[in-house]
Tab-separated table of N, CA and C in Angstrom:
chain	number	residue	atom	x	y	z
A	684	MET	N	73.175	67.626	91.555
A	684	MET	CA	74.255	67.785	90.605
A	684	MET	C	73.699	68.521	89.390
A	685	THR	N	74.401	69.517	88.957
A	685	THR	CA	73.938	70.286	87.803
A	685	THR	C	74.192	69.514	86.523
A	686	VAL	N	73.490	69.912	85.482
A	686	VAL	CA	73.653	69.273	84.181
A	686	VAL	C	75.075	69.461	83.683
A	687	ARG	N	75.649	70.672	83.909
A	687	ARG	CA	77.016	70.952	83.465
A	687	ARG	C	77.997	69.972	84.105
A	688	ARG	N	77.848	69.727	85.415
A	688	ARG	CA	78.768	68.806	86.089
A	688	ARG	C	78.583	67.389	85.576
A	689	LEU	N	77.328	66.992	85.356
A	689	LEU	CA	77.050	65.657	84.868
A	689	LEU	C	77.660	65.452	83.480
A	690	VAL	N	77.495	66.430	82.606
A	690	VAL	CA	78.062	66.344	81.262
A	690	VAL	C	79.589	66.298	81.337
A	691	PHE	N	80.170	67.148	82.181
A	691	PHE	CA	81.626	67.184	82.337
A	691	PHE	C	82.142	65.840	82.841
A	692	ARG	N	81.513	65.306	83.880
A	692	ARG	CA	81.969	64.028	84.432
A	692	ARG	C	81.821	62.906	83.407
A	693	SER	N	80.735	62.919	82.651
A	693	SER	CA	80.543	61.905	81.615
A	693	SER	C	81.614	62.022	80.538
A	694	SER	N	81.957	63.253	80.160
A	694	SER	CA	82.991	63.479	79.144
A	694	SER	C	84.351	63.006	79.627
A	695	VAL	N	84.662	63.298	80.890
A	695	VAL	CA	85.937	62.851	81.462
A	695	VAL	C	85.983	61.335	81.504
A	696	ALA	N	84.892	60.693	81.929
A	696	ALA	CA	84.856	59.236	82.006
A	696	ALA	C	85.037	58.627	80.611
A	697	ALA	N	84.396	59.199	79.611
A	697	ALA	CA	84.542	58.695	78.242
A	697	ALA	C	85.966	58.888	77.735
A	698	ALA	N	86.565	60.033	78.025
A	698	ALA	CA	87.934	60.298	77.571
A	698	ALA	C	88.928	59.353	78.241
A	699	ILE	N	88.738	59.100	79.517
A	699	ILE	CA	89.628	58.174	80.228
A	699	ILE	C	89.463	56.769	79.655
A	700	GLY	N	88.214	56.404	79.363
A	700	GLY	CA	87.949	55.091	78.782
A	700	GLY	C	88.606	54.913	77.429
A	701	LEU	N	88.747	56.002	76.682
A	701	LEU	CA	89.382	55.944	75.368
A	701	LEU	C	90.888	56.164	75.448
A	702	GLY	N	91.409	56.398	76.628
A	702	GLY	CA	92.833	56.605	76.797
A	702	GLY	C	93.277	58.030	76.544
A	703	SER	N	92.357	58.967	76.471
A	703	SER	CA	92.710	60.362	76.232
A	703	SER	C	93.107	61.042	77.531
A	704	ILE	N	93.823	62.147	77.397
A	704	ILE	CA	94.173	62.973	78.545
A	704	ILE	C	93.309	64.220	78.484
A	705	VAL	N	92.681	64.560	79.598
A	705	VAL	CA	91.801	65.722	79.652
A	705	VAL	C	92.453	66.776	80.530
A	706	VAL	N	92.583	67.989	80.014
A	706	VAL	CA	93.128	69.095	80.776
A	706	VAL	C	92.056	70.177	80.845
A	707	VAL	N	91.705	70.581	82.060
A	707	VAL	CA	90.687	71.601	82.252
A	707	VAL	C	91.294	72.744	83.052
A	708	ALA	N	91.187	73.951	82.534
A	708	ALA	CA	91.713	75.116	83.243
A	708	ALA	C	90.883	75.366	84.490
A	709	PRO	N	91.509	75.746	85.615
A	709	PRO	CA	90.764	75.958	86.856
A	709	PRO	C	89.784	77.117	86.769
A	710	GLN	N	89.979	78.057	85.872
A	710	GLN	CA	89.067	79.184	85.785
A	710	GLN	C	88.216	79.118	84.519
A	711	ALA	N	88.015	77.934	83.974
A	711	ALA	CA	87.284	77.797	82.716
A	711	ALA	C	85.883	78.385	82.792
A	712	VAL	N	85.212	78.265	83.925
A	712	VAL	CA	83.866	78.798	84.070
A	712	VAL	C	83.875	80.313	84.018
A	713	ALA	N	84.952	80.931	84.474
A	713	ALA	CA	85.014	82.385	84.546
A	713	ALA	C	85.291	83.033	83.195
A	714	GLU	N	85.738	82.279	82.216
A	714	GLU	CA	86.212	82.860	80.959
A	714	GLU	C	85.108	83.079	79.936
A	715	THR	N	84.017	83.687	80.332
A	715	THR	CA	82.932	83.930	79.396
A	715	THR	C	82.610	85.413	79.249
A	716	CYS	N	83.344	86.281	79.885
A	716	CYS	CA	83.172	87.731	79.753
A	716	CYS	C	84.447	88.306	79.126
A	717	ALA	N	84.359	89.529	78.655
A	717	ALA	CA	85.502	90.184	78.017
A	717	ALA	C	86.621	90.446	79.023
A	718	ASP	N	87.848	90.508	78.522
A	718	ASP	CA	88.971	90.885	79.375
A	718	ASP	C	88.699	92.254	79.989
A	719	GLY	N	89.150	92.446	81.219
A	719	GLY	CA	88.968	93.719	81.893
A	719	GLY	C	87.597	93.892	82.531
A	720	SER	N	86.843	92.793	82.653
A	720	SER	CA	85.518	92.864	83.262
A	720	SER	C	85.393	91.811	84.361
A	721	ALA	N	84.206	91.705	84.943
A	721	ALA	CA	83.926	90.698	85.965
A	721	ALA	C	82.678	89.933	85.582
A	722	ARG	N	82.588	88.712	86.027
A	722	ARG	CA	81.372	87.908	85.840
A	722	ARG	C	80.736	87.755	87.214
A	723	ILE	N	79.485	88.179	87.310
A	723	ILE	CA	78.759	88.167	88.576
A	723	ILE	C	77.703	87.060	88.516
A	724	PHE	N	77.724	86.165	89.507
A	724	PHE	CA	76.761	85.073	89.600
A	724	PHE	C	75.760	85.421	90.699
A	725	PHE	N	74.475	85.337	90.373
A	725	PHE	CA	73.412	85.662	91.317
A	725	PHE	C	72.719	84.378	91.770
A	726	SER	N	72.084	84.426	92.939
A	726	SER	CA	71.419	83.227	93.446
A	726	SER	C	70.145	82.895	92.679
A	727	ASN	N	69.457	83.891	92.140
A	727	ASN	CA	68.182	83.630	91.470
A	727	ASN	C	68.126	84.187	90.054
A	728	ALA	N	69.255	84.357	89.395
A	728	ALA	CA	69.262	84.923	88.047
A	728	ALA	C	70.476	84.413	87.280
A	729	GLU	N	70.462	84.645	86.007
A	729	GLU	CA	71.587	84.277	85.158
A	729	GLU	C	72.793	85.164	85.486
A	730	PRO	N	74.010	84.639	85.367
A	730	PRO	CA	75.184	85.481	85.583
A	730	PRO	C	75.282	86.553	84.508
A	731	ARG	N	75.965	87.637	84.839
A	731	ARG	CA	76.158	88.699	83.843
A	731	ARG	C	77.543	89.294	83.979
A	732	CYS	N	77.972	89.947	82.917
A	732	CYS	CA	79.273	90.604	82.884
A	732	CYS	C	79.119	92.040	83.383
A	733	GLN	N	80.177	92.545	84.006
A	733	GLN	CA	80.127	93.906	84.537
A	733	GLN	C	81.455	94.604	84.346
A	734	THR	N	81.387	95.876	84.017
A	734	THR	CA	82.538	96.771	84.050
A	734	THR	C	82.150	97.925	84.950
A	735	GLY	N	83.124	98.664	85.461
A	735	GLY	CA	82.817	99.789	86.348
A	735	GLY	C	82.347	99.320	87.701
A	736	SER	N	81.495	100.108	88.346
A	736	SER	CA	80.990	99.797	89.688
A	736	SER	C	79.476	99.672	89.670
A	737	ALA	N	78.969	98.788	90.516
A	737	ALA	CA	77.517	98.620	90.642
A	737	ALA	C	77.200	98.127	92.046
A	738	SER	N	76.037	98.525	92.542
A	738	SER	CA	75.529	98.074	93.838
A	738	SER	C	74.294	97.224	93.605
A	739	TYR	N	74.152	96.192	94.419
A	739	TYR	CA	73.026	95.278	94.303
A	739	TYR	C	72.354	95.143	95.665
A	740	SER	N	71.056	95.414	95.726
A	740	SER	CA	70.326	95.206	96.967
A	740	SER	C	69.118	94.302	96.741
A	741	ALA	N	68.612	94.243	95.531
A	741	ALA	CA	67.464	93.392	95.227
A	741	ALA	C	67.905	91.985	94.812
A	742	GLU	N	69.174	91.830	94.431
A	742	GLU	CA	69.699	90.545	93.995
A	742	GLU	C	70.820	90.102	94.931
A	743	THR	N	70.868	88.806	95.207
A	743	THR	CA	71.900	88.248	96.075
A	743	THR	C	73.012	87.663	95.226
A	744	ILE	N	74.238	88.097	95.492
A	744	ILE	CA	75.400	87.607	94.740
A	744	ILE	C	75.966	86.377	95.437
A	745	SER	N	76.203	85.314	94.656
A	745	SER	CA	76.790	84.108	95.226
A	745	SER	C	78.263	83.950	94.876
A	746	LYS	N	78.677	84.484	93.713
A	746	LYS	CA	80.055	84.296	93.253
A	746	LYS	C	80.447	85.456	92.344
A	747	VAL	N	81.716	85.841	92.411
A	747	VAL	CA	82.259	86.895	91.551
A	747	VAL	C	83.568	86.379	90.977
A	748	CYS	N	83.749	86.573	89.663
A	748	CYS	CA	84.992	86.179	89.008
A	748	CYS	C	85.589	87.371	88.284
A	749	SER	N	86.892	87.534	88.418
A	749	SER	CA	87.627	88.569	87.703
A	749	SER	C	88.140	87.972	86.411
A	750	MET	N	87.941	88.676	85.323
A	750	MET	CA	88.475	88.228	84.051
A	750	MET	C	89.936	88.676	83.933
A	751	THR	N	90.647	88.156	82.956
A	751	THR	CA	92.020	88.558	82.707
A	751	THR	C	92.070	90.071	82.489
A	752	GLY	N	93.030	90.720	83.113
A	752	GLY	CA	93.190	92.154	82.945
A	752	GLY	C	92.280	93.000	83.802
A	753	ALA	N	91.708	92.415	84.857
A	753	ALA	CA	90.809	93.189	85.726
A	753	ALA	C	91.121	92.938	87.188
A	754	ASP	N	91.053	94.000	87.966
A	754	ASP	CA	91.092	93.915	89.424
A	754	ASP	C	89.671	94.170	89.903
A	755	VAL	N	89.150	93.275	90.733
A	755	VAL	CA	87.774	93.376	91.199
A	755	VAL	C	87.757	93.407	92.716
A	756	VAL	N	87.010	94.352	93.255
A	756	VAL	CA	86.762	94.410	94.691
A	756	VAL	C	85.259	94.240	94.872
A	757	ALA	N	84.876	93.193	95.588
A	757	ALA	CA	83.462	92.922	95.842
A	757	ALA	C	83.246	92.900	97.348
A	758	GLU	N	82.178	93.530	97.782
A	758	GLU	CA	81.882	93.591	99.212
A	758	GLU	C	80.406	93.308	99.431
A	759	ALA	N	80.113	92.351	100.293
A	759	ALA	CA	78.735	92.026	100.655
A	759	ALA	C	78.515	92.435	102.106
A	760	ILE	N	77.317	92.907	102.393
A	760	ILE	CA	76.965	93.347	103.742
A	760	ILE	C	75.972	92.359	104.349
A	761	TYR	N	76.270	91.941	105.574
A	761	TYR	CA	75.403	91.054	106.344
A	761	TYR	C	75.081	91.749	107.660
A	762	LEU	N	73.999	91.333	108.306
A	762	LEU	CA	73.665	91.878	109.621
A	762	LEU	C	74.037	90.857	110.691
A	763	ASN	N	74.676	91.340	111.767
A	763	ASN	CA	75.006	90.443	112.867
A	763	ASN	C	73.793	90.305	113.795
A	764	ALA	N	73.962	89.632	114.928
A	764	ALA	CA	72.860	89.392	115.861
A	764	ALA	C	72.265	90.682	116.413
A	765	LYS	N	73.057	91.744	116.462
A	765	LYS	CA	72.584	93.037	116.960
A	765	LYS	C	72.074	93.933	115.833
A	766	LYS	N	71.893	93.326	114.647
A	766	LYS	CA	71.398	94.045	113.462
A	766	LYS	C	72.347	95.147	112.992
A	767	GLN	N	73.634	94.962	113.262
A	767	GLN	CA	74.649	95.904	112.786
A	767	GLN	C	75.254	95.352	111.500
A	768	PRO	N	75.555	96.227	110.526
A	768	PRO	CA	76.124	95.743	109.265
A	768	PRO	C	77.560	95.231	109.438
A	769	VAL	N	77.820	94.091	108.828
A	769	VAL	CA	79.153	93.481	108.859
A	769	VAL	C	79.568	93.200	107.413
A	770	PRO	N	80.624	93.859	106.915
A	770	PRO	CA	81.052	93.639	105.528
A	770	PRO	C	81.960	92.418	105.368
A	771	THR	N	81.848	91.775	104.219
A	771	THR	CA	82.764	90.721	103.803
A	771	THR	C	83.329	91.162	102.467
A	772	ARG	N	84.656	91.168	102.339
A	772	ARG	CA	85.310	91.742	101.170
A	772	ARG	C	86.126	90.698	100.419
A	773	LEU	N	86.042	90.731	99.086
A	773	LEU	CA	86.846	89.892	98.208
A	773	LEU	C	87.671	90.798	97.308
A	774	GLU	N	88.949	90.502	97.163
A	774	GLU	CA	89.812	91.209	96.218
A	774	GLU	C	90.329	90.172	95.230
A	775	LEU	N	89.933	90.317	93.973
A	775	LEU	CA	90.200	89.310	92.948
A	775	LEU	C	90.920	89.935	91.763
A	776	SER	N	91.703	89.126	91.056
A	776	SER	CA	92.359	89.625	89.842
A	776	SER	C	92.691	88.477	88.908
A	777	ASN	N	92.741	88.802	87.624
A	777	ASN	CA	93.227	87.909	86.565
A	777	ASN	C	92.683	86.485	86.607
A	778	GLY	N	91.372	86.338	86.523
A	778	GLY	CA	90.764	85.019	86.399
A	778	GLY	C	90.439	84.304	87.679
A	779	THR	N	90.596	84.927	88.824
A	779	THR	CA	90.257	84.269	90.082
A	779	THR	C	88.798	84.527	90.439
A	780	CYS	N	88.246	83.639	91.242
A	780	CYS	CA	86.852	83.738	91.664
A	780	CYS	C	86.757	83.671	93.189
A	781	GLY	N	85.692	84.225	93.712
A	781	GLY	CA	85.429	84.161	95.144
A	781	GLY	C	83.939	84.015	95.378
A	782	ARG	N	83.570	83.437	96.518
A	782	ARG	CA	82.160	83.174	96.841
A	782	ARG	C	81.715	83.990	98.051
A	783	PHE	N	80.423	84.312	98.045
A	783	PHE	CA	79.775	84.939	99.181
A	783	PHE	C	78.730	83.982	99.731
A	784	ILE	N	78.471	84.072	101.021
A	784	ILE	CA	77.373	83.341	101.636
A	784	ILE	C	76.084	84.030	101.188
A	785	ILE	N	75.117	83.253	100.771
A	785	ILE	CA	73.870	83.819	100.263
A	785	ILE	C	72.947	84.235	101.408
A	786	GLY	N	72.798	83.363	102.398
A	786	GLY	CA	71.868	83.621	103.498
A	786	GLY	C	72.238	84.863	104.297
A	787	GLY	N	71.287	85.761	104.457
A	787	GLY	CA	71.491	86.957	105.267
A	787	GLY	C	72.146	88.117	104.549
A	788	GLN	N	72.479	87.954	103.281
A	788	GLN	CA	73.122	89.037	102.541
A	788	GLN	C	72.123	90.176	102.349
A	789	GLN	N	72.517	91.380	102.751
A	789	GLN	CA	71.644	92.547	102.648
A	789	GLN	C	71.866	93.315	101.351
A	790	SER	N	73.116	93.458	100.960
A	790	SER	CA	73.465	94.166	99.740
A	790	SER	C	74.886	93.803	99.358
A	791	ALA	N	75.276	94.226	98.166
A	791	ALA	CA	76.635	93.964	97.698
A	791	ALA	C	77.029	95.059	96.720
A	792	THR	N	78.332	95.319	96.660
A	792	THR	CA	78.891	96.279	95.724
A	792	THR	C	80.058	95.601	95.025
A	793	VAL	N	80.130	95.776	93.689
A	793	VAL	CA	81.226	95.207	92.906
A	793	VAL	C	81.854	96.334	92.099
A	794	SER	N	83.174	96.481	92.238
A	794	SER	CA	83.925	97.494	91.491
A	794	SER	C	84.983	96.809	90.645
A	795	VAL	N	84.999	97.150	89.346
A	795	VAL	CA	85.942	96.542	88.402
A	795	VAL	C	86.857	97.629	87.867
A	796	THR	N	88.177	97.358	87.959
A	796	THR	CA	89.178	98.290	87.430
A	796	THR	C	90.089	97.519	86.476
A	797	PRO	N	90.166	97.926	85.212
A	797	PRO	CA	91.112	97.253	84.310
A	797	PRO	C	92.553	97.482	84.801
A	798	ASN	N	93.392	96.447	84.693
A	798	ASN	CA	94.791	96.603	85.141
A	798	ASN	C	95.758	96.539	83.993
């Protein structure tokens, strides 16, 4: 369990104990980059914000989130049993997030278009 989850769960438990109502937006984690951009989460690095297009082959992407006002197309390439490339594509917009499988990922491309 991550520290963030532990702190969140402790805060919710304390608020419930005090009779408070807690409302958490489903995309709260994604709302840390500017509107019209994407937040890219890597398996071995800190997340970063992105605008435009970028390709990643040295870093493995685990999650991509579209910020408000952005359309994001993310594609990861995996190799099948015959060593042929197989793409997995995510199309995200306005605060939605999507995940990629980390194991076997060969490369990834993320394109951000403001909407």
